Amino acid sequence: MRAIIVMFDSLNRRMLPPYGDTQTHAPNFVRLAAHTATFDRCYAGSMPCMPARRELHTGRHNFLHRSWGPIEPFDDSMPEILARNGVYTHLVTDHQHYWEDGGATYHTRYSSHEFFRGQEGDLWKGVVAENDRRRLTDIFHRMRNQDRINRSYLADEADHSQTRTFDAGLEFINTNAGADNWMLQIETFDPHEPFFSYEQYHRLYPEGESGESPTDFDWPPYARVTESQATADHARRRYLALLSMCDRNLGRVLDLMDEHDMWKDTMLIVCTDHGYMLGERGWWGKSVMPWYDETIHTPFFVWDPHVGVAGERRQALVQTIDIAPTLLDFFGLQPTRDMLGRPLRETVASDRPVREAGLFGNFGGHVSVTDGRHVYMRACVDPANTPLMEHTLMPTHMRSRFEPSEFVEAEMIPGFSFTKGAPVMRLPGWTMRGPADYGTLLYELETDPGQTTPLRDPALELRMARLLVRLMRDNEAPSSQFERLGLPSDGPVTEDHLLVERQWAQIELGQRRAPTVADFAPDALIATVPVNVLLAEDSTREIVADALPGLRGGKVPPIFDDKTLLEIAGMVPHLDKDRLDALEALLRTAVPA
């Protein structure tokens, strides 16, 4: 038996024809659905990219104990287990996070692997003259500048790392079509931002007739939308163009499976780590907002030759943690005792349920639960979002090692059952943006699929909170998580633990949309002049510092660098329309005509 995983990054299920979309050109996803069981209730778990891949390996959630980081010494790894049992595993990918400190132990779990460079500002081609020496350690500047350099080496679609990744996957299939007992993972970073593809895909989604053609906007920020409608529409078209490029390469895999008659003995799983917000509810991206349906409710397709189900839909609630047990089971192996995911063979065959509810979230964010109909996103009790503790033996962040100062309060503590007798290091953690800005959220998906109307329903909240606590306990969540969320680590969950009513003011504020450029004059200073320029001028420095006290002293955090006050308003909650109008008036008074 053989298995192929085709994994995309940031694939939005709502933009795929098998899930009801009528605008995306994706004929091979339609073809895929005819060959597989299509799951309607698949949810990711630990977010975002590398936490999701830890789940793919280990079959258990990551985000309650640790932020982004490598495979731990005590972790079970599905491809490594397969290799120990005589199944050859091969990874081909252009996902550059495997190259960084926070992902460096994943690819080495496979029997062999191939990487292709150039995605999302990957520090790939060195062109010294095109770099600002003063900003070599500014990762936000470096990513965008490096992406510009990288694109100059990707002028032809054949040179693109997505193309080369699929080329390598097809080469592996052709080379090993006559061999048995192997698993191939073809993993592309696309359609993750930036949405870089080619003219033949752009032509599938022609520009509108607004007269505005913002051709360089294919990399939205992780923030509220402040751009014009035309700019937002353009970014959405660029995403769809890249999605169509992904569809073309998916078709190449299906073609080769047809050519080699592989459907009789080869499992095919097509999945993603998470989705992406493209303006829905006024948001771009992921991670900085709650994990709404567009980002956490993912497409999932499975062909299992053992059961032969094709062209059917499945309603059972499944998650990313089920992939590792499913692959082990396919090759006749048992999931390990620490895997919380379940093999899906019988679910593919007959829609047999594997769980009542699923858990999801990111480290330090909402801890959320869904039963497939309702979603409950539990926020922190204290706006400071404490205590938030890391538990790890691999102290690296996404792109760096932990700083020595981060270890000041570190201590070794007894581990958990899944650490197999190893102690772990516990130390204070942090997150990009905590859940206090949004409060505790409760939604009904069948009547409100856009999640536009949070519910105030104590009876429903109590039922969902009990599901949440049960899953947290099953996952051995540390006591700090229960304390942070105001939930009991043991004993019953009662009405006294409910938060929606207590946090309703936060919830209403969190639903706001940011003002956009359409709300201001075309020459508005708050929308046209970068904040670092305003800070450099004596006449405007104090005005900006009063609005953003963190900028007092003139030092601009890299995430704000080169951004206007309006763009920053998409990232911070207090710069609303009235505040920006007041700032504009003050700046106009201070700046000479």
XYZ file of C-alpha atoms in Angstrom:
593
model
C 0.000 0.000 0.000
C 1.037 3.597 -0.633
C -0.207 6.992 0.600
C -0.018 10.513 -0.788
C -0.754 13.664 1.215
C -1.216 16.887 -0.750
C -1.112 19.707 1.771
C -1.778 23.354 0.968
C -1.331 26.331 3.301
C -4.113 28.889 3.926
C -6.647 27.119 1.728
C -10.078 28.693 2.293
C -12.820 26.047 1.965
C -15.435 28.670 1.092
C -13.585 29.421 -2.141
C -13.619 25.841 -3.409
C -16.356 24.553 -5.766
C -16.918 21.345 -3.738
C -17.916 23.587 -0.823
C -20.331 25.744 -2.789
C -18.165 28.378 -4.471
C -19.264 29.337 -7.991
C -16.579 31.884 -8.945
C -13.259 30.089 -8.457
C -11.728 28.332 -11.445
C -10.786 25.038 -9.773
C -11.891 22.123 -11.958
C -9.419 19.728 -10.349
C -10.898 20.247 -6.895
C -14.239 19.284 -8.464
C -12.553 16.232 -9.926
C -10.954 15.482 -6.550
C -14.342 15.500 -4.803
C -15.611 12.940 -7.329
C -12.712 10.636 -6.348
C -12.899 11.025 -2.553
C -15.029 11.422 0.542
C -15.478 15.166 1.081
C -15.691 16.181 4.746
C -18.045 19.019 5.633
C -17.054 19.337 9.294
C -13.266 19.289 9.422
C -11.640 21.670 11.903
C -7.996 22.499 12.380
C -6.680 22.477 15.939
C -3.407 24.139 16.939
C -2.673 27.306 15.040
C -0.969 28.488 12.924
C 1.557 26.798 10.582
C 4.099 24.828 12.632
C 1.729 24.070 15.529
C -0.564 22.536 12.890
C 2.311 20.431 11.590
C 3.119 19.234 15.081
C -0.472 17.958 15.177
C 0.031 16.283 11.801
C 2.973 14.380 13.273
C 1.787 13.683 16.812
C -1.992 13.311 16.562
C -2.524 15.588 19.567
C -3.029 19.306 20.193
C -0.077 21.645 20.695
C -1.462 25.059 21.589
C -2.422 24.570 25.245
C 1.166 23.841 26.305
C 3.417 25.639 23.892
C 3.652 28.275 21.197
C 5.244 27.846 17.756
C 8.230 25.508 17.991
C 9.954 22.306 16.849
C 9.098 18.685 17.446
C 9.896 17.889 21.098
C 12.195 15.004 22.170
C 9.208 13.170 23.684
C 6.870 13.653 20.693
C 5.564 10.777 18.604
C 6.098 11.507 14.913
C 3.900 9.725 12.397
C 6.436 9.661 9.520
C 9.150 8.477 11.895
C 6.905 5.686 13.220
C 6.121 4.630 9.647
C 9.827 4.504 8.811
C 10.558 2.369 11.879
C 8.003 -0.084 10.559
C 9.372 -0.328 7.025
C 7.308 2.377 5.321
C 9.491 4.796 3.355
C 8.435 8.431 3.864
C 9.371 11.360 1.637
C 8.613 15.080 2.012
C 8.725 17.598 -0.834
C 7.922 21.165 0.162
C 8.515 24.860 -0.374
C 7.304 25.759 3.123
C 10.185 27.963 4.264
C 9.302 27.760 7.973
C 10.944 24.323 8.032
C 14.224 26.177 7.476
C 13.816 28.355 10.561
C 14.601 27.774 14.223
C 10.987 27.014 15.089
C 10.559 24.289 12.479
C 13.971 22.714 12.115
C 13.186 19.242 13.492
C 10.119 18.321 11.422
C 11.579 17.466 8.027
C 14.296 15.276 9.540
C 11.623 12.844 10.744
C 11.112 11.671 7.123
C 13.226 9.057 5.346
C 14.194 11.736 2.832
C 13.138 15.259 1.951
C 13.485 17.972 -0.694
C 13.093 21.755 -0.274
C 12.477 24.498 -2.804
C 13.152 28.094 -1.924
C 11.616 31.495 -2.531
C 8.266 31.794 -0.711
C 7.086 34.752 1.429
C 10.328 36.607 1.896
C 12.331 33.431 2.414
C 15.925 34.602 3.043
C 17.064 32.953 -0.153
C 18.896 34.987 -2.796
C 21.572 37.337 -1.500
C 21.698 40.667 -3.379
C 23.661 43.010 -1.123
C 23.043 46.191 -3.121
C 19.274 45.776 -2.765
C 19.321 45.643 1.035
C 19.289 48.510 3.531
C 22.210 47.712 5.863
C 20.467 49.583 8.706
C 17.503 47.208 8.596
C 19.109 43.791 8.232
C 17.619 42.641 11.552
C 14.169 44.153 10.936
C 12.266 41.005 9.964
C 9.157 42.805 8.705
C 11.188 44.963 6.323
C 13.455 42.071 5.363
C 10.546 39.788 4.446
C 8.998 42.227 2.011
C 12.301 43.348 0.554
C 13.516 39.764 0.192
C 10.242 38.771 -1.440
C 10.812 41.456 -4.067
C 14.298 40.060 -4.707
C 13.072 36.458 -4.812
C 10.381 37.239 -7.382
C 13.018 38.422 -9.824
C 14.275 34.801 -9.891
C 10.767 33.383 -10.448
C 9.854 35.048 -13.730
C 8.631 31.803 -15.278
C 6.025 29.531 -13.724
C 8.392 26.589 -14.183
C 10.815 28.303 -11.786
C 8.233 28.887 -9.066
C 8.769 26.869 -5.917
C 5.190 25.561 -5.997
C 5.769 24.172 -9.489
C 9.106 22.683 -8.506
C 7.595 21.103 -5.396
C 4.948 19.333 -7.449
C 7.567 18.430 -10.077
C 9.563 16.705 -7.340
C 6.475 14.950 -6.000
C 5.605 13.631 -9.444
C 9.197 12.515 -9.930
C 8.995 10.518 -6.691
C 5.735 8.895 -7.832
C 7.127 8.011 -11.261
C 10.327 6.646 -9.756
C 8.515 4.548 -7.173
C 5.266 3.622 -8.918
C 6.296 -0.033 -8.895
C 7.388 -0.026 -5.245
C 5.253 -0.740 -2.194
C 5.030 0.654 1.339
C 5.745 4.344 0.955
C 4.166 7.654 1.960
C 4.700 10.868 0.029
C 3.862 14.316 1.420
C 3.610 17.029 -1.248
C 3.320 20.261 0.682
C 3.167 23.710 -0.860
C 3.115 27.032 0.979
C 0.514 28.358 -1.466
C -2.062 29.875 -1.486
C -0.535 31.561 1.591
C 0.212 35.254 1.212
C 1.827 36.925 -0.681
C -0.460 35.893 -3.512
C 2.159 35.701 -6.247
C 1.226 33.858 -9.423
C 1.293 34.514 -13.156
C -0.621 36.330 -15.856
C -2.437 33.254 -17.159
C -4.077 32.916 -13.727
C -4.685 36.660 -13.338
C -6.671 36.600 -16.585
C -9.143 34.215 -14.969
C -10.156 37.043 -12.606
C -10.181 40.337 -14.552
C -10.015 43.652 -12.754
C -13.216 45.596 -12.124
C -14.202 48.874 -13.727
C -13.536 51.196 -10.785
C -10.604 52.813 -12.536
C -8.283 51.887 -9.667
C -5.739 49.155 -10.375
C -3.583 48.523 -7.271
C -1.498 45.839 -8.975
C 1.072 45.636 -6.181
C -1.360 44.718 -3.394
C -1.104 40.952 -3.018
C 0.214 40.832 0.556
C -2.416 42.040 3.048
C -1.398 42.691 6.667
C -2.713 40.713 9.620
C -5.091 43.480 10.638
C -8.497 45.017 10.102
C -9.194 46.176 6.554
C -8.393 49.880 6.065
C -7.886 49.749 2.301
C -10.362 50.856 -0.345
C -12.940 48.405 -1.663
C -11.135 48.296 -5.003
C -7.868 47.388 -3.298
C -9.555 44.729 -1.182
C -11.250 43.255 -4.266
C -7.900 43.183 -6.044
C -6.254 41.222 -3.213
C -9.107 38.727 -3.277
C -8.633 38.233 -7.040
C -4.905 37.661 -6.515
C -5.698 34.988 -3.916
C -8.093 33.281 -6.329
C -5.482 33.396 -9.095
C -2.962 31.649 -6.842
C -5.634 29.154 -5.816
C -6.171 28.342 -9.489
C -2.440 27.723 -9.840
C -2.713 25.305 -6.893
C -5.644 23.624 -8.640
C -3.562 23.084 -11.779
C -0.836 21.315 -9.811
C -3.367 19.229 -7.922
C -4.618 18.081 -11.326
C -1.138 16.884 -12.200
C -1.192 14.544 -9.182
C -4.621 13.215 -10.144
C -3.427 12.676 -13.726
C -0.474 10.610 -12.540
C -2.631 8.524 -10.232
C -4.846 7.790 -13.243
C -1.860 6.991 -15.442
C -0.361 4.504 -12.977
C -3.736 3.072 -11.898
C -2.928 4.012 -8.298
C -6.502 4.357 -7.014
C -6.657 0.618 -6.287
C -3.903 0.666 -3.655
C -2.958 4.281 -2.805
C -4.546 6.480 -0.164
C -4.936 10.161 -1.078
C -5.457 12.883 1.531
C -5.815 16.525 0.453
C -5.830 19.024 3.301
C -4.615 22.359 4.624
C -3.398 23.743 7.945
C -5.937 26.596 8.131
C -7.820 29.122 6.028
C -7.474 32.866 5.524
C -9.610 35.992 6.014
C -9.988 38.057 2.841
C -12.078 40.956 4.105
C -14.819 38.962 5.817
C -16.099 40.927 8.831
C -13.468 43.533 7.989
C -10.386 41.369 8.583
C -7.252 40.323 6.722
C -5.225 37.203 7.457
C -5.270 35.130 10.652
C -3.899 34.873 14.192
C -4.630 38.436 15.377
C -8.418 37.989 15.347
C -10.496 35.115 16.773
C -10.298 31.907 14.745
C -13.409 32.494 12.696
C -14.948 29.882 10.418
C -12.999 31.033 7.345
C -9.729 30.236 9.108
C -10.453 27.166 11.252
C -13.130 25.214 9.317
C -11.012 23.553 6.668
C -11.435 21.540 3.455
C -10.607 17.848 3.777
C -10.725 15.069 1.174
C -9.865 11.380 1.691
C -9.643 8.461 -0.708
C -9.104 5.167 1.110
C -8.791 2.158 -1.248
C -9.662 -0.146 1.660
C -13.255 1.154 1.610
C -13.582 2.609 -1.902
C -15.899 5.539 -1.093
C -15.862 8.246 -3.778
C -18.122 11.172 -4.583
C -19.808 11.140 -1.165
C -19.939 13.678 1.650
C -19.248 13.100 5.320
C -20.762 15.037 8.237
C -18.699 13.556 11.087
C -16.636 16.101 13.019
C -12.941 15.444 12.291
C -9.723 17.346 12.976
C -6.090 17.615 11.919
C -5.110 15.349 14.831
C -6.906 12.485 13.042
C -4.484 12.439 10.092
C -1.582 10.683 11.850
C -3.761 7.882 13.317
C -5.468 7.463 9.938
C -2.163 6.983 8.116
C -0.799 4.616 10.759
C -3.999 2.581 10.576
C -3.830 2.486 6.777
C -0.425 0.788 7.002
C -1.640 -1.654 9.667
C -0.180 0.152 12.670
C -1.866 1.228 15.893
C -1.914 4.898 16.952
C 0.326 5.493 19.962
C -1.217 5.790 23.423
C -0.530 9.554 23.421
C -2.405 10.256 20.191
C -5.829 11.797 20.799
C -6.846 11.720 17.142
C -8.794 8.783 15.728
C -8.365 6.655 12.577
C -10.960 7.654 9.997
C -11.357 4.437 7.998
C -14.859 3.717 9.302
C -15.774 7.403 9.100
C -14.846 7.417 5.422
C -16.775 4.185 4.962
C -19.998 5.024 6.784
C -19.713 8.488 8.392
C -19.186 6.924 11.810
C -18.606 9.709 14.398
C -15.247 9.901 16.157
C -15.960 12.755 18.611
C -18.709 14.898 20.050
C -16.685 18.107 19.912
C -13.375 19.483 18.657
C -10.846 21.810 20.290
C -8.934 24.603 18.568
C -6.937 27.781 19.175
C -3.503 29.345 19.255
C -1.175 29.734 22.210
C -2.384 32.590 24.398
C -5.501 33.229 22.319
C -9.076 32.072 22.690
C -9.442 28.408 23.619
C -12.336 27.253 21.482
C -14.648 24.304 21.066
C -17.126 23.312 18.383
C -19.728 20.590 18.208
C -20.089 21.182 14.455
C -23.128 23.402 14.943
C -22.016 25.832 17.656
C -18.669 27.484 18.319
C -17.595 28.713 21.758
C -14.462 30.890 21.947
C -13.366 31.337 25.549
C -11.402 34.506 26.310
C -9.153 35.275 29.269
C -10.672 36.584 32.496
C -7.910 39.112 33.158
C -7.232 41.606 30.323
C -3.519 41.032 31.024
C -4.046 37.474 29.702
C -2.130 35.855 32.554
C -0.878 33.414 33.597
C 0.405 32.231 30.222
C 3.145 29.612 30.501
C 5.291 27.787 27.953
C 6.067 24.097 28.559
C 8.938 22.913 26.373
C 12.340 21.289 26.035
C 12.933 23.041 22.674
C 12.981 26.767 23.501
C 12.904 28.405 20.089
C 10.475 30.871 18.600
C 9.460 31.036 14.952
C 12.678 32.633 13.696
C 14.894 32.863 16.754
C 16.130 31.183 19.873
C 14.670 32.254 23.191
C 16.518 35.273 24.585
C 18.524 34.688 27.783
C 16.190 37.121 29.575
C 13.243 34.809 28.870
C 14.784 32.142 31.106
C 14.941 34.289 34.256
C 11.758 32.715 35.650
C 12.230 29.298 34.009
C 11.919 26.172 36.100
C 11.991 22.454 35.459
C 8.767 20.748 36.473
C 7.455 17.172 36.235
C 6.124 16.522 32.768
C 2.779 15.242 31.537
C 1.809 11.718 30.591
C 2.690 12.443 26.951
C 6.245 13.576 27.844
C 7.045 9.914 28.639
C 8.729 10.563 31.957
C 10.679 13.626 30.846
C 10.381 16.834 32.853
C 9.678 20.049 30.959
C 10.807 23.634 31.255
C 8.045 26.014 32.341
C 8.517 29.717 31.738
C 6.330 32.772 31.051
C 5.071 33.044 27.477
C 3.590 35.774 25.317
C 1.323 36.067 22.327
C 0.897 38.465 19.426
C -2.521 39.656 20.579
C -4.615 38.261 23.403
C -8.352 37.567 23.352
C -9.348 40.369 25.749
C -10.016 42.740 22.815
C -12.856 40.488 21.647
C -14.282 38.831 24.759
C -15.838 35.385 24.956
C -17.781 34.557 21.789
C -20.612 32.108 21.142
C -22.042 31.418 17.677
C -24.651 29.247 15.986
C -23.247 28.211 12.595
C -26.389 26.888 10.934
C -28.339 30.142 11.294
C -25.308 32.461 11.307
C -22.589 30.915 9.096
C -20.897 34.314 8.751
C -20.556 34.572 12.551
C -21.856 38.137 12.532
C -24.134 37.887 15.590
C -22.594 36.680 18.877
C -25.109 34.950 21.149
C -26.094 35.704 24.753
C -27.431 32.298 25.759
C -26.369 31.139 29.251
C -27.748 27.627 28.873
C -25.897 27.085 25.604
C -22.735 28.683 26.973
C -22.823 26.350 29.963
C -23.127 23.282 27.727
C -20.255 24.445 25.498
C -18.086 25.433 28.479
C -18.505 21.934 29.881
C -17.459 20.441 26.544
C -14.469 22.770 26.491
C -13.321 21.861 29.989
C -13.720 18.160 29.271
C -11.470 18.429 26.213
C -8.926 20.582 28.048
C -8.705 17.941 30.766
C -8.421 15.158 28.177
C -5.480 17.093 26.693
C -3.846 17.568 30.119
C -3.991 21.329 29.801
C -1.700 22.947 32.389
C -3.302 24.600 35.414
C -2.217 28.014 34.108
C -4.605 27.665 31.163
C -7.585 26.964 33.426
C -6.628 29.927 35.604
C -6.164 32.233 32.593
C -9.621 31.334 31.292
C -11.376 31.326 34.656
C -12.329 27.649 34.395
C -11.976 24.827 36.957
C -9.167 22.336 36.456
C -11.287 19.841 38.402
C -14.824 19.745 39.691
C -17.993 20.924 37.920
C -18.432 23.825 35.529
C -21.303 25.996 36.792
C -23.148 29.201 35.913
C -20.570 31.086 37.985
C -17.937 30.262 35.357
C -19.800 31.859 32.431
C -18.257 34.915 30.769
C -20.367 36.093 27.820
C -22.663 38.335 29.861
C -19.784 39.680 31.965
C -17.741 40.518 28.864
C -20.522 41.839 26.642
C -19.007 45.338 26.408
C -15.729 43.790 25.201
C -17.643 41.623 22.740
C -19.492 44.590 21.222
C -16.278 46.606 20.910
C -14.491 43.661 19.321
C -17.089 43.446 16.562
C -16.158 46.880 15.200
C -14.724 47.385 11.747
C -11.859 49.766 11.162
C -12.366 52.968 9.182
C -11.060 52.788 5.625
C -9.505 55.265 3.219
C -12.995 55.935 1.849
C -13.860 57.629 5.168
C -11.280 60.404 4.699
C -10.171 62.972 2.149
C -7.734 61.663 -0.493
C -4.945 63.835 0.939
C -5.607 63.051 4.621
C -2.351 63.045 6.547
C -3.462 60.136 8.712
C -3.846 58.052 5.535
C -0.915 59.235 3.418
C 2.060 60.054 5.697
C 3.954 57.216 7.441
C 4.044 57.471 11.220
C 7.861 57.428 11.300
C 7.846 60.589 9.151
C 5.411 62.274 11.553
C 7.582 61.281 14.498
C 10.630 62.788 12.838
C 9.008 66.246 12.691
C 9.042 68.481 15.774
C 5.627 69.892 14.898
C 3.830 66.526 14.798
C 5.842 64.269 17.114
C 3.837 64.925 20.289
C 0.508 64.611 18.501
C 1.410 61.081 17.409
C 2.965 60.183 20.770
C -0.201 61.253 22.597
C -2.262 58.947 20.376
C 0.232 56.077 20.557
C 2.212 56.439 23.809
C 4.319 53.427 22.947
C 5.962 55.520 20.223
C 7.088 58.258 22.620
C 10.794 58.711 22.193
C 10.606 58.295 18.424
C 11.295 54.560 18.252
C 8.829 52.828 15.918
C 8.238 49.074 16.424
C 9.070 47.199 13.214
C 5.434 46.141 12.784
C 4.393 49.837 12.568
C 7.335 51.003 10.474
C 6.396 52.812 7.246
C 2.677 52.529 8.107
C 0.212 55.393 8.291
C -1.944 56.114 11.312
C -4.902 54.685 9.391
C -3.039 51.445 8.722
C -2.069 51.252 12.396
C -5.755 51.747 13.252
C -6.311 48.337 11.684
C -4.033 46.846 14.357
C -4.996 48.706 17.544
C -8.547 48.996 18.866
C -8.625 52.575 20.168
C -7.894 54.457 16.923
C -11.483 54.607 15.729
C -12.988 57.036 13.204
C -13.585 59.809 15.762
C -10.039 59.563 17.109
C -8.552 59.629 13.613
C -10.672 62.654 12.674
C -9.368 64.451 15.754
C -5.779 63.492 14.899
C -6.220 64.708 11.348
C -7.421 68.084 12.604
C -4.460 68.401 14.974
C -1.969 67.386 12.288
C -3.467 69.879 9.816
C -2.995 72.641 12.372
C 0.596 71.608 13.046
C 1.742 71.087 9.454
C 2.410 74.283 7.456
C 0.169 74.712 4.421
